[in-house]
Amino acid sequence: MTALNDGWFTEVFQDQGTAFSLQVKKKLHEEQTPFQKLEIYETETFGNLMVLDGCVMLTTRDNFLYHEMMTHPALFTHRDPKKVVIVGGGDCGTLKEVLKHPGIKEAWQVEIDERVTRVSEEYFPELCEANSDPRANFFFGDGIQWMRDIEPNSVDLIIIDSTDPVGPAEGLFALDFYRDAMLALREGGIIVQQSESPLLHTHSIIKGIHEDMRQAGFEHVQTLPFPQPVYPTGWWSCTMASKENPIKYFREEDANNRPFVTRYYNAGVHRGALAMPQFMVDALEDEVRPTEG
């Protein structure tokens, strides 16, 4: 539920008894796409705000936290990533971070709603700087079907940059989708799934992601928490899984010597994010294996 009262945009999380508000200057854009209601606001302190079906998606001020953590930990964990597929990510921020890595030869953004990308090009141009990169490829359509049809053993990294697991995104949090992703990945391949709030969703969503990824054949699964002020509780996470290699190890020297600028991610943040809070360890204890510690 959302409301716009006295110059404040408020997203109400009725089932949690909480709400999040941003003071807005004006509404910049509103449309009903074939898939969802899309709104853009200019806020007082967080830059532009994107809202989909009443839910906060991103702001100019803090999106780098999410986009950097959805990409760089996995890219520096994989031994030599060349081809990346992003499912969702219509704002193009994840694509931009992926293509900062000079070793990437090909990146695909598979987004169901083209209007999200086109509106982002207008109101979040800084996130779309890599859209013209010759390595960038776009497919606007059903990501679930696209993953089902992709050539087996053809991808190094799959990033599921989706909205909450309801509506069009629900199928991206499913065992069948993880099985299709497993087939698409090459040896040493990694999948990354945005996995909601550790405080709210460890039992209801994150544990299920761990179980489904393992059932799909991913031997090593790890959730990395990180801050995200505009999302519920201000605390978010991504979950990485690997076919063969433990993901608690990564190319730390390469991360330290990365040839590009980041605002949040570095090798220390990477290592710190692998240390889950105790309540998550307890909830996921069946999934934590000594070989990964």
XYZ file of N, CA, C and O in Angstrom, residues 76-265:
760
model
N 33.933 -11.533 -8.886
C 35.262 -11.783 -8.342
C 35.366 -13.152 -7.663
O 36.438 -13.547 -7.228
N 34.256 -13.880 -7.577
C 34.293 -15.254 -7.096
C 34.528 -16.216 -8.257
O 35.249 -17.198 -8.119
N 33.897 -15.930 -9.393
C 34.108 -16.768 -10.583
C 35.565 -16.659 -11.029
O 36.176 -15.597 -10.977
N 36.114 -17.770 -11.498
C 37.525 -17.791 -11.870
C 37.829 -16.918 -13.092
O 38.855 -16.243 -13.149
N 36.919 -16.913 -14.071
C 37.194 -16.156 -15.295
C 35.895 -15.927 -16.064
O 35.668 -16.525 -17.119
N 35.018 -15.059 -15.564
C 33.718 -14.869 -16.215
C 33.834 -14.152 -17.552
O 34.530 -13.144 -17.678
N 33.145 -14.693 -18.545
C 33.143 -14.105 -19.883
C 31.745 -13.691 -20.340
O 31.568 -12.662 -20.974
N 30.749 -14.543 -20.021
C 29.381 -14.271 -20.469
C 28.453 -14.211 -19.257
O 28.424 -15.132 -18.437
N 27.699 -13.110 -19.160
C 26.803 -12.869 -18.029
C 25.393 -12.650 -18.556
O 25.197 -11.952 -19.559
N 24.416 -13.236 -17.875
C 23.005 -12.998 -18.172
C 22.360 -12.369 -16.949
O 22.486 -12.889 -15.834
N 21.685 -11.249 -17.153
C 20.930 -10.570 -16.091
C 19.452 -10.754 -16.402
O 18.979 -10.350 -17.466
N 18.730 -11.378 -15.503
C 17.290 -11.554 -15.669
C 16.606 -10.484 -14.823
O 16.738 -10.459 -13.609
N 15.887 -9.596 -15.483
C 15.352 -8.407 -14.818
C 16.332 -7.261 -15.004
O 16.945 -7.108 -16.049
N 16.437 -6.431 -13.967
C 17.433 -5.362 -14.017
C 17.147 -4.301 -15.051
O 18.075 -3.726 -15.627
N 15.881 -4.019 -15.299
C 15.512 -3.090 -16.354
C 16.056 -1.687 -16.200
O 16.150 -0.947 -17.181
N 16.430 -1.289 -14.979
C 16.997 0.047 -14.784
C 18.432 0.139 -15.292
O 18.990 1.234 -15.375
N 19.042 -0.996 -15.605
C 20.370 -1.095 -16.245
C 21.538 -0.852 -15.299
O 22.702 -0.892 -15.737
N 21.285 -0.639 -14.010
C 22.378 -0.432 -13.069
C 23.253 -1.661 -12.898
O 24.474 -1.549 -12.770
N 22.648 -2.831 -12.885
C 23.423 -4.072 -12.768
C 24.265 -4.295 -14.017
O 25.440 -4.672 -13.941
N 23.681 -4.048 -15.171
C 24.428 -4.174 -16.429
C 25.643 -3.252 -16.430
O 26.743 -3.651 -16.849
N 25.465 -2.041 -15.966
C 26.578 -1.091 -15.916
C 27.720 -1.626 -15.065
O 28.890 -1.546 -15.452
N 27.403 -2.195 -13.890
C 28.455 -2.715 -13.009
C 29.136 -3.934 -13.628
O 30.354 -4.089 -13.536
N 28.364 -4.810 -14.253
C 28.952 -5.996 -14.898
C 29.977 -5.578 -15.939
O 31.090 -6.127 -16.018
N 29.623 -4.598 -16.749
C 30.481 -4.213 -17.859
C 31.659 -3.350 -17.444
O 32.502 -3.003 -18.284
N 31.778 -3.058 -16.155
C 33.007 -2.438 -15.655
C 34.164 -3.428 -15.705
O 35.324 -3.023 -15.713
N 33.864 -4.718 -15.726
C 34.891 -5.753 -15.732
C 35.388 -5.954 -17.156
O 34.634 -6.414 -18.027
N 36.633 -5.629 -17.431
C 37.132 -5.710 -18.811
C 37.149 -7.122 -19.375
O 37.141 -7.302 -20.597
N 37.151 -8.143 -18.527
C 37.178 -9.516 -19.003
C 35.856 -10.007 -19.564
O 35.809 -11.050 -20.228
N 34.763 -9.281 -19.296
C 33.456 -9.693 -19.792
C 33.396 -9.477 -21.299
O 33.674 -8.386 -21.802
N 33.035 -10.525 -22.023
C 32.933 -10.455 -23.475
C 31.504 -10.224 -23.951
O 31.285 -9.671 -25.040
N 30.533 -10.662 -23.136
C 29.132 -10.608 -23.577
C 28.227 -10.543 -22.356
O 28.385 -11.319 -21.417
N 27.293 -9.595 -22.363
C 26.319 -9.487 -21.275
C 24.932 -9.317 -21.873
O 24.735 -8.510 -22.784
N 23.994 -10.096 -21.349
C 22.604 -10.031 -21.796
C 21.720 -9.520 -20.665
O 21.816 -10.004 -19.539
N 20.885 -8.554 -20.968
C 19.854 -8.132 -20.030
C 18.518 -8.614 -20.567
O 18.103 -8.232 -21.664
N 17.870 -9.474 -19.803
C 16.611 -10.095 -20.202
C 15.525 -9.527 -19.291
O 15.387 -9.928 -18.138
N 14.776 -8.579 -19.798
C 13.817 -7.805 -19.007
C 12.435 -7.905 -19.647
O 12.286 -7.675 -20.848
N 11.438 -8.228 -18.834
C 10.095 -8.420 -19.391
C 9.443 -7.113 -19.810
O 8.646 -7.075 -20.744
N 9.795 -6.006 -19.155
C 9.104 -4.733 -19.373
C 10.072 -3.707 -19.966
O 10.838 -3.059 -19.242
N 10.020 -3.532 -21.269
C 10.934 -2.598 -21.937
C 10.754 -1.173 -21.451
O 11.705 -0.374 -21.456
N 9.564 -0.835 -21.010
C 9.314 0.544 -20.571
C 10.178 0.915 -19.360
O 10.565 2.079 -19.205
N 10.499 -0.050 -18.505
C 11.368 0.243 -17.362
C 12.728 0.733 -17.856
O 13.289 1.704 -17.336
N 13.249 0.083 -18.872
C 14.540 0.483 -19.427
C 14.458 1.837 -20.106
O 15.324 2.709 -19.909
N 13.435 2.058 -20.899
C 13.327 3.330 -21.620
C 13.127 4.505 -20.670
O 13.703 5.583 -20.870
N 12.338 4.308 -19.637
C 12.133 5.375 -18.659
C 13.409 5.603 -17.849
O 13.750 6.738 -17.501
N 14.142 4.530 -17.566
C 15.421 4.675 -16.852
C 16.415 5.482 -17.680
O 17.185 6.288 -17.134
N 16.420 5.278 -18.981
C 17.319 6.044 -19.833
C 17.059 7.538 -19.722
O 17.979 8.355 -19.858
N 15.819 7.894 -19.423
C 15.460 9.315 -19.295
C 15.722 9.857 -17.900
O 16.261 10.955 -17.749
N 15.364 9.080 -16.866
C 15.400 9.618 -15.503
C 16.567 9.093 -14.659
O 16.852 9.645 -13.596
N 17.236 8.040 -15.119
C 18.428 7.519 -14.450
C 19.531 7.297 -15.487
O 20.063 6.188 -15.609
N 19.890 8.336 -16.242
C 20.858 8.146 -17.342
C 22.210 7.650 -16.868
O 22.912 6.951 -17.610
N 22.560 7.965 -15.616
C 23.851 7.510 -15.090
C 23.904 5.994 -14.962
O 24.993 5.403 -14.980
N 22.743 5.334 -14.841
C 22.713 3.874 -14.754
C 22.754 3.223 -16.133
O 22.996 2.016 -16.234
N 22.513 4.000 -17.155
C 22.387 3.459 -18.510
C 23.605 3.777 -19.371
O 23.555 3.639 -20.602
N 24.697 4.179 -18.732
C 25.891 4.588 -19.479
C 26.486 3.456 -20.306
O 27.153 3.709 -21.315
N 26.267 2.218 -19.884
C 26.856 1.078 -20.602
C 25.909 0.479 -21.641
O 26.256 -0.501 -22.296
N 24.722 1.071 -21.817
C 23.745 0.474 -22.730
C 24.236 0.413 -24.170
O 23.820 -0.444 -24.941
N 25.123 1.333 -24.533
C 25.654 1.357 -25.895
C 26.960 0.578 -26.033
O 27.545 0.521 -27.116
N 27.414 -0.023 -24.940
C 28.620 -0.847 -24.987
C 28.393 -2.000 -25.969
O 27.347 -2.657 -25.924
N 29.332 -2.257 -26.876
C 29.124 -3.338 -27.853
C 28.963 -4.712 -27.224
O 28.458 -5.638 -27.877
N 29.344 -4.870 -25.967
C 29.172 -6.150 -25.282
C 27.772 -6.328 -24.723
O 27.396 -7.432 -24.301
N 26.988 -5.239 -24.678
C 25.653 -5.256 -24.077
C 24.616 -5.728 -25.094
O 24.574 -5.250 -26.236
N 23.773 -6.663 -24.666
C 22.687 -7.181 -25.495
C 21.390 -7.127 -24.698
O 21.388 -7.401 -23.484
N 20.294 -6.807 -25.385
C 19.009 -6.672 -24.707
C 17.976 -7.608 -25.325
O 17.883 -7.738 -26.545
N 17.224 -8.254 -24.443
C 16.069 -9.040 -24.875
C 14.904 -8.639 -23.983
O 14.986 -8.767 -22.752
N 13.834 -8.150 -24.584
C 12.661 -7.749 -23.813
C 11.586 -8.813 -23.980
O 10.978 -8.936 -25.053
N 11.408 -9.583 -22.938
C 10.450 -10.676 -22.975
C 10.541 -11.497 -21.705
O 11.132 -11.077 -20.704
N 9.965 -12.671 -21.746
C 9.843 -13.550 -20.585
C 11.193 -14.187 -20.249
O 11.709 -15.009 -21.006
N 11.758 -13.811 -19.108
C 13.049 -14.348 -18.699
C 13.002 -15.818 -18.347
O 14.000 -16.535 -18.524
N 11.869 -16.290 -17.872
C 11.742 -17.704 -17.515
C 11.831 -18.565 -18.773
O 12.560 -19.559 -18.820
N 11.104 -18.163 -19.818
C 11.150 -18.900 -21.079
C 12.516 -18.757 -21.731
O 13.052 -19.721 -22.314
N 13.111 -17.575 -21.645
C 14.433 -17.336 -22.250
C 15.470 -18.273 -21.635
O 16.279 -18.857 -22.337
N 15.404 -18.434 -20.321
C 16.350 -19.319 -19.645
C 16.094 -20.778 -20.031
O 17.028 -21.577 -20.149
N 14.848 -21.116 -20.250
C 14.501 -22.488 -20.639
C 15.046 -22.814 -22.030
O 15.401 -23.958 -22.320
N 15.129 -21.783 -22.892
C 15.500 -22.005 -24.285
C 16.980 -21.809 -24.560
O 17.446 -22.141 -25.662
N 17.741 -21.264 -23.602
C 19.137 -20.930 -23.865
C 19.971 -22.203 -24.078
O 19.646 -23.276 -23.563
N 21.024 -22.062 -24.828
C 21.911 -23.192 -25.092
C 22.554 -23.673 -23.788
O 23.059 -22.872 -23.006
N 22.560 -24.970 -23.518
C 23.198 -25.488 -22.296
C 24.691 -25.174 -22.269
O 25.337 -25.053 -23.314
N 25.213 -25.030 -21.053
C 26.651 -24.814 -20.849
C 27.185 -23.621 -21.642
O 28.243 -23.699 -22.267
N 26.458 -22.508 -21.594
C 26.837 -21.356 -22.420
C 27.049 -20.068 -21.639
O 27.422 -19.053 -22.227
N 26.806 -20.103 -20.316
C 26.841 -18.881 -19.510
C 27.737 -19.091 -18.295
O 27.769 -20.185 -17.716
N 28.461 -18.049 -17.883
C 29.310 -18.131 -16.698
C 28.617 -17.627 -15.430
O 28.860 -18.145 -14.337
N 27.777 -16.618 -15.581
C 27.142 -16.000 -14.415
C 25.722 -15.587 -14.772
O 25.496 -14.948 -15.805
N 24.776 -15.969 -13.920
C 23.378 -15.557 -14.064
C 23.009 -14.710 -12.850
O 23.155 -15.157 -11.710
N 22.546 -13.497 -13.097
C 22.129 -12.584 -12.031
C 20.627 -12.385 -12.138
O 20.127 -11.903 -13.157
N 19.908 -12.742 -11.091
C 18.452 -12.577 -11.073
C 18.144 -11.295 -10.317
O 18.038 -11.258 -9.095
N 18.047 -10.211 -11.076
C 17.822 -8.869 -10.530
C 16.337 -8.571 -10.660
O 15.895 -7.820 -11.524
N 15.556 -9.201 -9.800
C 14.103 -9.177 -9.940
C 13.457 -8.326 -8.858
O 14.083 -7.928 -7.878
N 12.169 -8.075 -9.045
C 11.355 -7.477 -8.000
C 11.026 -8.550 -6.960
O 11.529 -9.673 -7.022
N 10.174 -8.208 -5.999
C 9.776 -9.173 -4.975
C 9.126 -10.398 -5.623
O 8.585 -10.312 -6.733
N 9.155 -11.551 -4.945
C 8.644 -12.792 -5.539
C 7.118 -12.868 -5.587
O 6.486 -13.770 -5.029
N 6.526 -11.889 -6.256
C 5.080 -11.875 -6.498
C 4.863 -11.433 -7.940
O 5.722 -10.806 -8.549
N 3.714 -11.763 -8.501
C 3.403 -11.323 -9.857
C 4.370 -11.900 -10.879
O 4.743 -13.078 -10.818
N 4.826 -11.047 -11.837
C 5.687 -11.544 -12.919
C 6.989 -12.165 -12.434
O 7.572 -13.006 -13.123
N 7.470 -11.765 -11.240
C 8.763 -12.253 -10.750
C 8.663 -13.546 -9.958
O 9.692 -14.148 -9.627
N 7.460 -13.996 -9.661
C 7.300 -15.157 -8.771
C 8.022 -16.388 -9.318
O 8.658 -17.139 -8.582
N 7.959 -16.576 -10.631
C 8.569 -17.746 -11.238
C 10.081 -17.728 -11.230
O 10.715 -18.753 -11.503
N 10.687 -16.571 -10.909
C 12.147 -16.480 -10.840
C 12.689 -16.993 -9.511
O 13.901 -17.094 -9.326
N 11.804 -17.303 -8.578
C 12.193 -17.836 -7.272
C 11.761 -19.296 -7.161
O 11.450 -19.772 -6.076
N 11.757 -20.021 -8.272
C 11.190 -21.367 -8.309
C 12.253 -22.411 -8.648
O 13.219 -22.135 -9.347
N 12.042 -23.608 -8.158
C 12.964 -24.715 -8.394
C 13.175 -24.973 -9.876
O 14.303 -25.189 -10.322
N 12.113 -24.942 -10.661
C 12.246 -25.205 -12.096
C 13.159 -24.186 -12.760
O 13.943 -24.523 -13.652
N 13.060 -22.922 -12.339
C 13.917 -21.893 -12.926
C 15.379 -22.143 -12.552
O 16.279 -22.009 -13.394
N 15.633 -22.515 -11.308
C 17.007 -22.805 -10.889
C 17.567 -24.010 -11.644
O 18.755 -24.050 -11.974
N 16.721 -24.972 -11.940
C 17.171 -26.132 -12.723
C 17.558 -25.722 -14.139
O 18.568 -26.183 -14.683
N 16.758 -24.835 -14.734
C 17.093 -24.338 -16.071
C 18.389 -23.538 -16.031
O 19.225 -23.648 -16.942
N 18.569 -22.744 -14.975
C 19.805 -21.974 -14.834
C 21.004 -22.894 -14.663
O 22.080 -22.650 -15.215
N 20.806 -23.954 -13.910
C 21.878 -24.932 -13.701
C 22.348 -25.503 -15.031
O 23.562 -25.630 -15.286
N 21.425 -25.814 -15.913
C 21.773 -26.373 -17.214
C 22.477 -25.341 -18.094
O 23.336 -25.685 -18.901
N 22.102 -24.075 -17.926
C 22.663 -23.020 -18.774
C 24.098 -22.676 -18.397
O 24.865 -22.198 -19.239
N 24.476 -22.928 -17.151
C 25.786 -22.508 -16.670
C 26.888 -23.469 -17.106
O 26.713 -24.686 -17.121
N 28.030 -22.884 -17.414
C 29.222 -23.671 -17.703
C 29.832 -24.188 -16.410
O 29.407 -23.819 -15.306
N 30.852 -25.002 -16.530
C 31.590 -25.468 -15.361
C 32.108 -24.257 -14.579
O 32.641 -23.312 -15.164
N 31.934 -24.295 -13.267
C 32.344 -23.177 -12.433
C 31.356 -22.033 -12.406
O 31.619 -20.977 -11.815
N 30.191 -22.228 -13.035
C 29.201 -21.162 -13.128
C 28.590 -20.792 -11.790
O 28.540 -21.585 -10.856
N 28.109 -19.549 -11.716
C 27.533 -18.996 -10.486
C 26.190 -18.362 -10.811
O 26.023 -17.738 -11.866
N 25.248 -18.504 -9.892
C 23.969 -17.812 -9.977
C 23.855 -16.873 -8.776
O 24.331 -17.198 -7.680
N 23.269 -15.713 -8.985
C 23.035 -14.730 -7.918
C 21.563 -14.343 -7.950
O 21.036 -13.974 -9.011
N 20.917 -14.396 -6.806
C 19.501 -14.070 -6.691
C 19.320 -12.977 -5.645
O 19.823 -13.111 -4.524
N 18.633 -11.887 -5.979
C 18.287 -10.942 -4.909
C 17.338 -11.670 -3.970
O 16.415 -12.333 -4.401
N 17.612 -11.580 -2.669
C 16.902 -12.467 -1.741
C 16.273 -11.750 -0.544
O 16.179 -12.311 0.544
N 15.861 -10.502 -0.761
C 15.006 -9.809 0.206
C 15.720 -9.492 1.516
O 16.942 -9.510 1.605
N 14.935 -9.195 2.555
C 15.476 -8.715 3.822
C 15.814 -9.855 4.781
O 14.954 -10.681 5.089
N 17.055 -9.913 5.277
C 17.391 -10.943 6.261
C 16.491 -10.891 7.495
O 16.134 -11.938 8.047
N 16.134 -9.691 7.915
C 15.350 -9.563 9.145
C 13.920 -10.057 8.960
O 13.337 -10.660 9.863
N 13.354 -9.821 7.786
C 11.958 -10.179 7.545
C 11.789 -11.539 6.868
O 10.784 -12.209 7.066
N 12.763 -11.937 6.042
C 12.507 -13.025 5.106
C 13.468 -14.198 5.201
O 13.490 -15.028 4.284
N 14.263 -14.304 6.258
C 15.183 -15.437 6.353
C 14.425 -16.760 6.327
O 14.784 -17.690 5.601
N 13.355 -16.863 7.110
C 12.600 -18.118 7.157
C 11.646 -18.253 5.973
O 11.509 -19.336 5.406
N 11.002 -17.158 5.586
C 9.929 -17.246 4.596
C 10.433 -17.292 3.156
O 9.753 -17.835 2.284
N 11.621 -16.714 2.870
C 12.109 -16.662 1.493
C 13.524 -17.205 1.366
O 13.796 -18.075 0.533
N 14.460 -16.707 2.174
C 15.877 -17.063 1.991
C 16.110 -18.550 2.201
O 16.825 -19.192 1.433
N 15.518 -19.114 3.232
C 15.697 -20.552 3.480
C 15.184 -21.374 2.300
O 15.810 -22.354 1.881
N 14.051 -20.937 1.726
C 13.509 -21.634 0.565
C 14.410 -21.528 -0.649
O 14.543 -22.486 -1.422
N 15.045 -20.368 -0.828
C 15.995 -20.201 -1.932
C 17.159 -21.169 -1.773
O 17.567 -21.845 -2.723
N 17.705 -21.255 -0.550
C 18.802 -22.192 -0.289
C 18.386 -23.624 -0.624
O 19.115 -24.359 -1.299
N 17.213 -24.006 -0.147
C 16.759 -25.386 -0.353
C 16.549 -25.679 -1.836
O 16.962 -26.735 -2.340
N 15.911 -24.732 -2.555
C 15.635 -24.965 -3.972
C 16.915 -24.972 -4.792
O 17.060 -25.783 -5.727
N 17.855 -24.076 -4.473
C 19.122 -24.056 -5.217
C 19.880 -25.363 -5.022
O 20.429 -25.928 -5.969
N 19.913 -25.865 -3.804
C 20.591 -27.135 -3.557
C 19.891 -28.277 -4.274
O 20.533 -29.161 -4.848
N 18.564 -28.264 -4.246
C 17.818 -29.324 -4.912
C 18.051 -29.281 -6.427
O 18.032 -30.319 -7.108
N 18.299 -28.074 -6.948
C 18.561 -27.926 -8.380
C 19.968 -28.385 -8.758
O 20.278 -28.503 -9.944
N 20.822 -28.612 -7.745
C 22.151 -29.134 -8.025
C 23.304 -28.221 -7.676
O 24.469 -28.558 -7.913
N 23.012 -27.050 -7.103
C 24.081 -26.145 -6.703
C 24.662 -26.616 -5.369
O 23.972 -26.642 -4.348
N 25.924 -26.957 -5.374
C 26.567 -27.539 -4.193
C 26.824 -26.505 -3.093
O 26.759 -26.816 -1.913
N 27.119 -25.279 -3.481
C 27.558 -24.262 -2.521
C 26.626 -23.057 -2.598
O 26.469 -22.456 -3.664
N 25.994 -22.715 -1.487
C 25.027 -21.621 -1.436
C 25.385 -20.707 -0.278
O 25.681 -21.171 0.827
N 25.352 -19.410 -0.516
C 25.729 -18.440 0.513
C 24.921 -17.161 0.326
O 24.834 -16.634 -0.786
N 24.347 -16.652 1.414
C 23.630 -15.375 1.387
C 24.520 -14.270 1.928
O 25.160 -14.431 2.967
N 24.561 -13.148 1.201
C 25.375 -11.996 1.580
C 24.461 -10.828 1.931
O 23.815 -10.255 1.049
N 24.365 -10.439 3.195
C 23.571 -9.266 3.572
C 24.324 -7.969 3.251
O 25.549 -7.927 3.242
N 23.560 -6.915 3.004
C 24.147 -5.598 2.784
C 23.096 -4.528 3.074
O 21.901 -4.799 3.031
N 23.530 -3.297 3.356
C 22.569 -2.235 3.660
C 21.853 -1.757 2.409
O 22.421 -1.749 1.314
N 20.590 -1.382 2.565
C 19.828 -0.789 1.468
C 18.720 0.067 2.070
O 17.628 -0.424 2.358
N 18.974 1.350 2.306
C 18.065 2.189 3.090
C 16.624 2.241 2.612
O 15.712 2.326 3.435
N 16.382 2.187 1.292
C 15.022 2.406 0.811
C 14.186 1.128 0.740
O 13.014 1.182 0.379
N 14.774 -0.017 1.086
C 14.023 -1.271 1.084
C 13.571 -1.613 2.505
O 14.160 -1.124 3.474
N 12.570 -2.474 2.639
C 12.035 -2.800 3.970
C 13.129 -3.205 4.954
O 13.946 -4.075 4.659
N 13.151 -2.584 6.104
C 14.106 -2.721 7.217
C 15.439 -2.041 6.939
O 16.290 -1.967 7.818
N 15.680 -1.569 5.709
C 16.962 -0.952 5.378
C 18.103 -1.932 5.242
O 19.272 -1.543 5.180
N 17.765 -3.215 5.156
C 18.765 -4.284 5.142
C 18.341 -5.310 4.109
O 17.213 -5.807 4.160
N 19.215 -5.626 3.172
C 18.832 -6.492 2.064
C 19.850 -7.608 1.905
O 20.769 -7.740 2.716
N 19.706 -8.416 0.859
C 20.646 -9.520 0.673
C 20.618 -10.012 -0.762
O 19.660 -9.780 -1.506
N 21.689 -10.689 -1.135
C 21.693 -11.491 -2.350
C 22.199 -12.878 -1.968
O 22.933 -13.033 -0.992
N 21.776 -13.879 -2.709
C 22.204 -15.246 -2.451
C 22.933 -15.772 -3.678
O 22.402 -15.741 -4.789
N 24.176 -16.229 -3.453
C 25.012 -16.778 -4.522
C 25.072 -18.290 -4.398
O 25.114 -18.820 -3.284
N 25.120 -18.950 -5.539
C 25.278 -20.404 -5.538
C 26.189 -20.807 -6.690
O 26.153 -20.212 -7.765
N 26.997 -21.838 -6.428
C 27.969 -22.314 -7.409
C 27.762 -23.796 -7.675
O 27.359 -24.554 -6.785
N 28.063 -24.184 -8.901
C 27.924 -25.585 -9.274
C 29.004 -26.448 -8.636
O 28.727 -27.516 -8.107
N 30.251 -25.973 -8.676
C 31.352 -26.812 -8.207
C 32.193 -26.175 -7.097
O 32.593 -26.855 -6.156
N 32.490 -24.893 -7.221
C 33.509 -24.297 -6.355
C 32.917 -23.592 -5.137
O 31.926 -22.871 -5.258
N 33.506 -23.778 -3.961
C 33.061 -23.042 -2.768
C 33.095 -21.540 -3.030
O 34.050 -21.027 -3.618
N 32.061 -20.834 -2.598
C 31.990 -19.412 -2.896
C 32.464 -18.537 -1.736
O 32.345 -17.328 -1.789
N 33.014 -19.162 -0.710
C 33.630 -18.370 0.346
C 35.031 -17.925 -0.042
O 35.693 -17.207 0.694
N 35.498 -18.371 -1.171
C 36.818 -17.987 -1.665
C 36.628 -17.136 -2.914
O 35.719 -17.377 -3.705
N 37.507 -16.151 -3.079
C 37.347 -15.288 -4.235
C 38.698 -14.704 -4.632
O 39.689 -14.848 -3.922
N 38.729 -14.065 -5.790
C 39.966 -13.506 -6.317
C 40.257 -12.180 -5.614
O 40.064 -11.104 -6.162
N 40.739 -12.296 -4.382
C 40.905 -11.107 -3.547
C 41.912 -10.122 -4.134
O 41.703 -8.908 -4.092
N 42.991 -10.633 -4.696
C 43.989 -9.728 -5.270
C 43.398 -8.947 -6.440
O 43.639 -7.744 -6.582
N 42.605 -9.626 -7.261
C 41.954 -8.934 -8.377
C 40.966 -7.892 -7.872
O 40.837 -6.800 -8.457
N 40.246 -8.216 -6.798
C 39.303 -7.253 -6.234
C 40.036 -6.022 -5.702
O 39.578 -4.885 -5.868
N 41.169 -6.252 -5.051
C 41.949 -5.126 -4.537
C 42.513 -4.258 -5.652
O 42.686 -3.042 -5.473
N 42.805 -4.872 -6.793
C 43.412 -4.149 -7.912
C 42.416 -3.882 -9.037
O 42.822 -3.699 -10.190
N 41.133 -3.851 -8.719
C 40.112 -3.652 -9.753
C 40.370 -2.332 -10.501
O 40.643 -1.303 -9.878
N 40.241 -2.366 -11.818
C 40.565 -1.192 -12.635
C 39.382 -0.248 -12.826
O 39.264 0.405 -13.864
N 38.515 -0.171 -11.845
C 37.346 0.701 -11.949
C 36.954 1.175 -10.559
O 37.388 0.629 -9.538
N 36.118 2.185 -10.526
C 35.701 2.815 -9.268
C 34.444 2.138 -8.735
O 33.507 1.851 -9.485
N 34.438 1.866 -7.434
C 33.219 1.457 -6.739
C 32.996 2.399 -5.561
O 33.932 3.042 -5.086
N 31.776 2.460 -5.088
C 31.452 3.342 -3.956
C 31.219 2.551 -2.664
O 31.353 3.091 -1.584
N 30.855 1.295 -2.782
C 30.622 0.462 -1.603
C 31.505 -0.774 -1.599
O 32.181 -1.083 -0.622
N 31.535 -1.471 -2.702
C 32.242 -2.755 -2.761
C 33.750 -2.580 -2.692
O 34.342 -1.728 -3.351
